Amino acid sequence: MKNPALAPRVIHFGVCEFNSQTGDLRRHGLKVKLQPQALKILSLLLERPGEIRTREELQERLWSANTRRDFERCLNKSVHVLREALGDSATNPRYIETAIGVGYRFISISQEPRRPALARRNRRRIDCLAVLPLSSEPADPELEFLARRIVERLIDNISRLSGTRVLAYRTVQHYREAELDPRTIGEKLSVRAVVTGEIVQRNDELLLHLELISVDDGTQLWGAQFRGLCSDVLAAPEKLADSISNGLQTILAPGTRRRRHVRTEAA
């Protein structure tokens, strides 16, 4: 029997996952190549999410004595590289927050197994939400047009759920390039939850990651990844949107009968 203590510890956050035993970082399921020092910083920050790791501690733990003269420059560069790999921002951090003049902390994440949110706790019913425009990578007019068609279809489907209000696309379209976090946008729009996501093209494959986020406390109520061939999704984006709607319906209207899923891989 294997020793549980030796099992890999895989930490999930957003569209990323990090294996602290092997040092593998993945984003959208794809392995991210990252310089060793940046990986060490990530591993150290993830040891105690939510706690500030001081610059002095980072220097003591991760830098040898003969490189400490260039420590400040090396640390700043490594954190910048790490943020780029995670798709994070220093001005609007989702993962790594700077404590000015002190150090850095990894914004607290929940490590409980992913399960339907309604099974974990009783929540108020989400009677009003907004589906925000999807961010796309790389920025491409065809990909942006596809993302808009998916969001519009998703809004149409949600609008048919009894007792659920969803904001029109024209109301939310201006938030496509917004630098605000989903909770702030949700508060501005006066909704209980927001759906946010990212669509990524990798060669002949499209990856789509979505999250339903509570505006009250910022927790993730639902999340899923969808993937398919570019040609298939471009030919019928409505099928992908319908599959997403079926997943969301378990949270938004759990008592209603679900439509049949289309054949789209979800994780």
mmCIF file of C-alpha atoms in Angstrom:
data_model
loop_
_atom_site.group_PDB
_atom_site.id
_atom_site.type_symbol
_atom_site.label_atom_id
_atom_site.label_comp_id
_atom_site.label_asym_id
_atom_site.label_seq_id
_atom_site.Cartn_x
_atom_site.Cartn_y
_atom_site.Cartn_z
ATOM 1 C CA MET A 1 0.000 0.000 0.000
ATOM 2 C CA LYS A 2 1.280 3.428 -0.886
ATOM 3 C CA ASN A 3 2.123 5.850 1.885
ATOM 4 C CA PRO A 4 -0.400 8.749 1.688
ATOM 5 C CA ALA A 5 2.306 11.130 2.856
ATOM 6 C CA LEU A 6 4.206 10.433 -0.356
ATOM 7 C CA ALA A 7 1.235 11.151 -2.639
ATOM 8 C CA PRO A 8 1.675 14.211 -4.881
ATOM 9 C CA ARG A 9 0.036 17.332 -3.500
ATOM 10 C CA VAL A 10 -1.730 19.039 -6.391
ATOM 11 C CA ILE A 11 -3.035 22.514 -5.630
ATOM 12 C CA HIS A 12 -5.747 23.945 -7.889
ATOM 13 C CA PHE A 13 -6.328 27.686 -8.247
ATOM 14 C CA GLY A 14 -8.305 29.256 -11.080
ATOM 15 C CA VAL A 15 -7.208 27.751 -14.394
ATOM 16 C CA CYS A 16 -3.899 26.605 -12.890
ATOM 17 C CA GLU A 17 -2.643 23.660 -10.890
ATOM 18 C CA PHE A 18 0.693 23.120 -9.171
ATOM 19 C CA ASN A 19 2.205 19.817 -8.068
ATOM 20 C CA SER A 20 4.401 20.678 -5.102
ATOM 21 C CA GLN A 21 6.170 17.307 -5.233
ATOM 22 C CA THR A 22 7.201 17.342 -8.898
ATOM 23 C CA GLY A 23 7.299 21.112 -9.349
ATOM 24 C CA ASP A 24 4.961 20.934 -12.364
ATOM 25 C CA LEU A 25 2.859 24.010 -13.098
ATOM 26 C CA ARG A 26 -0.040 23.659 -15.523
ATOM 27 C CA ARG A 27 -2.449 26.223 -16.933
ATOM 28 C CA HIS A 28 -5.572 25.038 -18.736
ATOM 29 C CA GLY A 29 -4.087 21.550 -18.344
ATOM 30 C CA LEU A 30 -0.979 22.478 -20.344
ATOM 31 C CA LYS A 31 2.458 22.386 -18.730
ATOM 32 C CA VAL A 32 4.033 25.811 -18.235
ATOM 33 C CA LYS A 33 7.802 26.161 -18.555
ATOM 34 C CA LEU A 34 9.057 28.372 -15.752
ATOM 35 C CA GLN A 35 12.507 29.241 -14.468
ATOM 36 C CA PRO A 36 13.500 27.371 -11.280
ATOM 37 C CA GLN A 37 13.601 30.450 -9.052
ATOM 38 C CA ALA A 38 10.057 31.480 -9.996
ATOM 39 C CA LEU A 39 8.824 27.942 -9.259
ATOM 40 C CA LYS A 40 10.530 28.033 -5.870
ATOM 41 C CA ILE A 41 8.788 31.321 -5.054
ATOM 42 C CA LEU A 42 5.417 29.848 -6.036
ATOM 43 C CA SER A 43 6.032 26.748 -3.931
ATOM 44 C CA LEU A 44 7.012 28.838 -0.914
ATOM 45 C CA LEU A 45 3.991 31.136 -1.234
ATOM 46 C CA LEU A 46 1.657 28.130 -1.544
ATOM 47 C CA GLU A 47 2.996 26.578 1.665
ATOM 48 C CA ARG A 48 0.849 29.054 3.633
ATOM 49 C CA PRO A 49 -1.691 30.796 1.381
ATOM 50 C CA GLY A 50 -2.955 34.062 2.816
ATOM 51 C CA GLU A 51 0.208 34.735 4.854
ATOM 52 C CA ILE A 52 2.814 37.305 3.866
ATOM 53 C CA ARG A 53 6.237 35.857 3.122
ATOM 54 C CA THR A 54 8.725 38.646 3.771
ATOM 55 C CA ARG A 55 11.481 39.632 1.377
ATOM 56 C CA GLU A 56 13.982 38.690 4.075
ATOM 57 C CA GLU A 57 12.469 35.214 4.334
ATOM 58 C CA LEU A 58 12.508 34.773 0.566
ATOM 59 C CA GLN A 59 16.126 35.867 0.497
ATOM 60 C CA GLU A 60 17.108 33.481 3.270
ATOM 61 C CA ARG A 61 15.207 30.488 1.865
ATOM 62 C CA LEU A 62 15.767 30.839 -1.872
ATOM 63 C CA TRP A 63 18.967 32.766 -2.544
ATOM 64 C CA SER A 64 22.521 31.673 -1.814
ATOM 65 C CA ALA A 65 24.915 34.006 -0.057
ATOM 66 C CA ASN A 66 26.957 34.789 -3.181
ATOM 67 C CA THR A 67 23.890 36.087 -5.082
ATOM 68 C CA ARG A 68 22.410 38.263 -2.353
ATOM 69 C CA ARG A 69 24.003 41.385 -3.768
ATOM 70 C CA ASP A 70 21.585 41.238 -6.719
ATOM 71 C CA PHE A 71 18.703 39.886 -4.652
ATOM 72 C CA GLU A 72 16.246 42.766 -5.136
ATOM 73 C CA ARG A 73 16.568 42.761 -8.914
ATOM 74 C CA CYS A 74 16.376 38.961 -9.142
ATOM 75 C CA LEU A 75 13.352 38.761 -6.860
ATOM 76 C CA ASN A 76 11.423 41.434 -8.750
ATOM 77 C CA LYS A 77 12.198 39.770 -12.079
ATOM 78 C CA SER A 78 11.232 36.298 -10.826
ATOM 79 C CA VAL A 79 7.899 37.511 -9.408
ATOM 80 C CA HIS A 80 7.171 39.311 -12.696
ATOM 81 C CA VAL A 81 7.896 36.111 -14.666
ATOM 82 C CA LEU A 82 5.723 34.088 -12.281
ATOM 83 C CA ARG A 83 2.792 36.477 -12.638
ATOM 84 C CA GLU A 84 3.032 36.331 -16.421
ATOM 85 C CA ALA A 85 2.954 32.527 -16.327
ATOM 86 C CA LEU A 86 -0.149 32.561 -14.116
ATOM 87 C CA GLY A 87 -1.897 35.254 -16.142
ATOM 88 C CA ASP A 88 -1.834 37.466 -13.037
ATOM 89 C CA SER A 89 -1.459 41.220 -12.622
ATOM 90 C CA ALA A 90 0.425 43.272 -10.035
ATOM 91 C CA THR A 91 -2.172 46.075 -10.176
ATOM 92 C CA ASN A 92 -5.187 43.753 -9.986
ATOM 93 C CA PRO A 93 -3.853 40.551 -8.410
ATOM 94 C CA ARG A 94 -5.828 37.363 -8.407
ATOM 95 C CA TYR A 95 -3.111 35.093 -7.030
ATOM 96 C CA ILE A 96 0.006 36.977 -5.888
ATOM 97 C CA GLU A 97 -0.416 40.169 -3.891
ATOM 98 C CA THR A 98 2.402 42.584 -3.070
ATOM 99 C CA ALA A 99 2.727 43.815 0.491
ATOM 100 C CA ILE A 100 4.584 47.030 -0.338
ATOM 101 C CA GLY A 101 7.938 47.198 1.381
ATOM 102 C CA VAL A 102 7.332 43.869 3.154
ATOM 103 C CA GLY A 103 6.969 40.938 0.752
ATOM 104 C CA TYR A 104 4.343 38.870 -1.053
ATOM 105 C CA ARG A 105 1.427 36.616 -0.230
ATOM 106 C CA PHE A 106 -0.604 34.113 -2.199
ATOM 107 C CA ILE A 107 -4.244 35.155 -1.940
ATOM 108 C CA SER A 108 -6.082 32.546 0.133
ATOM 109 C CA ILE A 109 -7.513 29.612 -1.777
ATOM 110 C CA SER A 110 -9.853 26.829 -0.720
ATOM 111 C CA GLN A 111 -8.277 23.379 -0.757
ATOM 112 C CA GLU A 112 -11.466 21.365 -0.207
ATOM 113 C CA PRO A 113 -12.374 18.928 -2.996
ATOM 114 C CA ARG A 114 -14.425 20.337 -5.825
ATOM 115 C CA ARG A 115 -18.074 19.479 -5.300
ATOM 116 C CA PRO A 116 -21.337 21.165 -6.241
ATOM 117 C CA ALA A 117 -21.583 24.266 -4.094
ATOM 118 C CA LEU A 118 -25.156 23.574 -3.029
ATOM 119 C CA ALA A 119 -24.053 20.267 -1.505
ATOM 120 C CA ARG A 120 -21.403 22.043 0.596
ATOM 121 C CA ARG A 121 -23.586 24.742 2.132
ATOM 122 C CA ASN A 122 -27.002 26.255 1.928
ATOM 123 C CA ARG A 123 -26.922 29.444 -0.100
ATOM 124 C CA ARG A 124 -29.466 32.002 -1.099
ATOM 125 C CA ARG A 125 -30.847 31.265 -4.532
ATOM 126 C CA ILE A 126 -29.088 33.181 -7.299
ATOM 127 C CA ASP A 127 -31.964 35.155 -8.744
ATOM 128 C CA CYS A 128 -29.882 37.712 -10.645
ATOM 129 C CA LEU A 129 -26.520 37.313 -12.379
ATOM 130 C CA ALA A 130 -24.313 38.666 -15.127
ATOM 131 C CA VAL A 131 -22.357 36.713 -17.751
ATOM 132 C CA LEU A 132 -19.242 38.770 -18.407
ATOM 133 C CA PRO A 133 -17.516 38.834 -21.815
ATOM 134 C CA LEU A 134 -14.877 36.122 -22.135
ATOM 135 C CA SER A 135 -11.246 37.101 -22.322
ATOM 136 C CA SER A 136 -9.416 35.520 -25.245
ATOM 137 C CA GLU A 137 -5.845 34.366 -25.742
ATOM 138 C CA PRO A 138 -4.331 35.240 -28.068
ATOM 139 C CA ALA A 139 -6.301 38.411 -28.866
ATOM 140 C CA ASP A 140 -7.826 37.538 -32.218
ATOM 141 C CA PRO A 141 -10.920 39.047 -33.928
ATOM 142 C CA GLU A 142 -12.274 35.615 -34.911
ATOM 143 C CA LEU A 143 -11.790 34.278 -31.385
ATOM 144 C CA GLU A 144 -13.428 37.376 -29.885
ATOM 145 C CA PHE A 145 -16.402 37.006 -32.231
ATOM 146 C CA LEU A 146 -16.726 33.343 -31.233
ATOM 147 C CA ALA A 147 -16.565 34.270 -27.539
ATOM 148 C CA ARG A 148 -19.343 36.816 -28.038
ATOM 149 C CA ARG A 149 -21.604 34.266 -29.746
ATOM 150 C CA ILE A 150 -21.095 31.831 -26.863
ATOM 151 C CA VAL A 151 -21.881 34.479 -24.226
ATOM 152 C CA GLU A 152 -24.955 35.746 -26.079
ATOM 153 C CA ARG A 153 -26.326 32.214 -26.417
ATOM 154 C CA LEU A 154 -25.593 31.525 -22.764
ATOM 155 C CA ILE A 155 -27.467 34.690 -21.733
ATOM 156 C CA ASP A 156 -30.424 33.678 -23.922
ATOM 157 C CA ASN A 157 -30.562 30.239 -22.280
ATOM 158 C CA ILE A 158 -30.355 31.577 -18.729
ATOM 159 C CA SER A 159 -33.067 34.143 -19.448
ATOM 160 C CA ARG A 160 -35.491 31.257 -20.002
ATOM 161 C CA LEU A 161 -35.021 29.905 -16.472
ATOM 162 C CA SER A 162 -37.996 30.729 -14.291
ATOM 163 C CA GLY A 163 -37.173 33.134 -11.463
ATOM 164 C CA THR A 164 -33.682 33.980 -12.738
ATOM 165 C CA ARG A 165 -32.791 37.400 -14.120
ATOM 166 C CA VAL A 166 -29.692 37.762 -16.292
ATOM 167 C CA LEU A 167 -28.314 41.049 -17.601
ATOM 168 C CA ALA A 168 -28.370 41.643 -21.347
ATOM 169 C CA TYR A 169 -25.160 41.473 -23.345
ATOM 170 C CA ARG A 170 -25.363 45.193 -24.138
ATOM 171 C CA THR A 171 -25.312 45.895 -20.410
ATOM 172 C CA VAL A 172 -22.117 43.911 -19.735
ATOM 173 C CA GLN A 173 -20.196 44.228 -23.022
ATOM 174 C CA HIS A 174 -18.190 47.216 -21.766
ATOM 175 C CA TYR A 175 -16.515 45.051 -19.127
ATOM 176 C CA ARG A 176 -14.571 42.967 -21.667
ATOM 177 C CA GLU A 177 -11.324 44.851 -21.056
ATOM 178 C CA ALA A 178 -12.099 46.034 -17.541
ATOM 179 C CA GLU A 179 -9.324 45.817 -14.943
ATOM 180 C CA LEU A 180 -11.820 45.262 -12.127
ATOM 181 C CA ASP A 181 -12.191 41.973 -10.291
ATOM 182 C CA PRO A 182 -15.444 40.010 -10.790
ATOM 183 C CA ARG A 183 -16.830 40.888 -7.342
ATOM 184 C CA THR A 184 -16.374 44.609 -7.932
ATOM 185 C CA ILE A 185 -18.080 44.341 -11.321
ATOM 186 C CA GLY A 186 -20.904 42.326 -9.756
ATOM 187 C CA GLU A 187 -21.411 44.999 -7.095
ATOM 188 C CA LYS A 188 -21.523 47.703 -9.755
ATOM 189 C CA LEU A 189 -24.119 45.712 -11.695
ATOM 190 C CA SER A 190 -26.145 44.876 -8.538
ATOM 191 C CA VAL A 191 -26.203 41.111 -9.155
ATOM 192 C CA ARG A 192 -25.714 38.158 -6.814
ATOM 193 C CA ALA A 193 -23.203 36.310 -8.997
ATOM 194 C CA VAL A 194 -21.123 36.677 -12.141
ATOM 195 C CA VAL A 195 -19.966 34.173 -14.726
ATOM 196 C CA THR A 196 -16.442 34.905 -15.921
ATOM 197 C CA GLY A 197 -14.062 32.961 -18.112
ATOM 198 C CA GLU A 198 -11.287 32.714 -20.639
ATOM 199 C CA ILE A 199 -11.121 31.122 -24.083
ATOM 200 C CA VAL A 200 -7.737 29.938 -25.319
ATOM 201 C CA GLN A 201 -6.625 28.513 -28.650
ATOM 202 C CA ARG A 202 -3.822 25.947 -28.655
ATOM 203 C CA ASN A 203 -3.042 24.737 -32.183
ATOM 204 C CA ASP A 204 -6.228 22.953 -33.370
ATOM 205 C CA GLU A 205 -7.881 22.905 -29.967
ATOM 206 C CA LEU A 206 -10.004 25.420 -28.074
ATOM 207 C CA LEU A 207 -9.996 25.486 -24.275
ATOM 208 C CA LEU A 208 -12.681 27.313 -22.330
ATOM 209 C CA HIS A 209 -12.605 27.811 -18.562
ATOM 210 C CA LEU A 210 -15.599 29.269 -16.724
ATOM 211 C CA GLU A 211 -16.369 30.170 -13.116
ATOM 212 C CA LEU A 212 -19.566 31.219 -11.353
ATOM 213 C CA ILE A 213 -18.476 33.568 -8.563
ATOM 214 C CA SER A 214 -20.551 34.789 -5.621
ATOM 215 C CA VAL A 215 -20.534 38.580 -5.328
ATOM 216 C CA ASP A 216 -21.224 38.359 -1.569
ATOM 217 C CA ASP A 217 -18.038 36.540 -0.540
ATOM 218 C CA GLY A 218 -16.046 35.866 -3.725
ATOM 219 C CA THR A 219 -16.350 32.094 -3.493
ATOM 220 C CA GLN A 220 -16.562 29.902 -6.576
ATOM 221 C CA LEU A 221 -20.016 28.358 -6.798
ATOM 222 C CA TRP A 222 -19.374 26.377 -9.969
ATOM 223 C CA GLY A 223 -16.528 25.890 -12.394
ATOM 224 C CA ALA A 224 -15.787 23.829 -15.477
ATOM 225 C CA GLN A 225 -13.397 23.455 -18.371
ATOM 226 C CA PHE A 226 -14.619 22.664 -21.865
ATOM 227 C CA ARG A 227 -12.449 21.676 -24.782
ATOM 228 C CA GLY A 228 -12.977 20.763 -28.406
ATOM 229 C CA LEU A 229 -11.580 21.066 -31.897
ATOM 230 C CA CYS A 230 -11.545 24.612 -33.251
ATOM 231 C CA SER A 231 -13.369 23.535 -36.399
ATOM 232 C CA ASP A 232 -16.182 21.898 -34.395
ATOM 233 C CA VAL A 233 -16.678 24.861 -32.057
ATOM 234 C CA LEU A 234 -16.514 27.420 -34.872
ATOM 235 C CA ALA A 235 -19.119 25.456 -36.827
ATOM 236 C CA ALA A 236 -21.578 25.276 -33.937
ATOM 237 C CA PRO A 237 -20.720 27.507 -30.936
ATOM 238 C CA GLU A 238 -24.335 27.179 -29.773
ATOM 239 C CA LYS A 239 -23.708 23.522 -28.853
ATOM 240 C CA LEU A 240 -20.895 24.521 -26.532
ATOM 241 C CA ALA A 241 -23.021 27.285 -25.000
ATOM 242 C CA ASP A 242 -25.883 24.815 -24.438
ATOM 243 C CA SER A 243 -23.527 22.407 -22.667
ATOM 244 C CA ILE A 244 -22.366 25.234 -20.395
ATOM 245 C CA SER A 245 -25.997 26.159 -19.702
ATOM 246 C CA ASN A 246 -26.742 22.595 -18.595
ATOM 247 C CA GLY A 247 -23.920 22.750 -16.066
ATOM 248 C CA LEU A 248 -24.983 26.142 -14.716
ATOM 249 C CA GLN A 249 -28.583 25.028 -14.460
ATOM 250 C CA THR A 250 -27.689 22.641 -11.619
ATOM 251 C CA ILE A 251 -26.810 25.705 -9.520
ATOM 252 C CA LEU A 252 -29.236 28.322 -10.837
ATOM 253 C CA ALA A 253 -32.356 26.137 -11.049
ATOM 254 C CA PRO A 254 -31.606 22.727 -9.485
ATOM 255 C CA GLY A 255 -35.235 21.623 -9.518
ATOM 256 C CA THR A 256 -35.737 21.955 -13.264
ATOM 257 C CA ARG A 257 -35.249 19.227 -15.821
ATOM 258 C CA ARG A 258 -31.969 19.476 -17.700
ATOM 259 C CA ARG A 259 -31.630 19.270 -21.446
ATOM 260 C CA ARG A 260 -29.421 16.574 -22.954
ATOM 261 C CA HIS A 261 -25.713 17.398 -22.994
ATOM 262 C CA VAL A 262 -23.951 17.843 -26.271
ATOM 263 C CA ARG A 263 -20.807 15.777 -26.695
ATOM 264 C CA THR A 264 -18.279 18.213 -25.295
ATOM 265 C CA GLU A 265 -15.527 17.280 -22.869
ATOM 266 C CA ALA A 266 -15.816 18.986 -19.511
ATOM 267 C CA ALA A 267 -13.470 18.807 -16.554
#
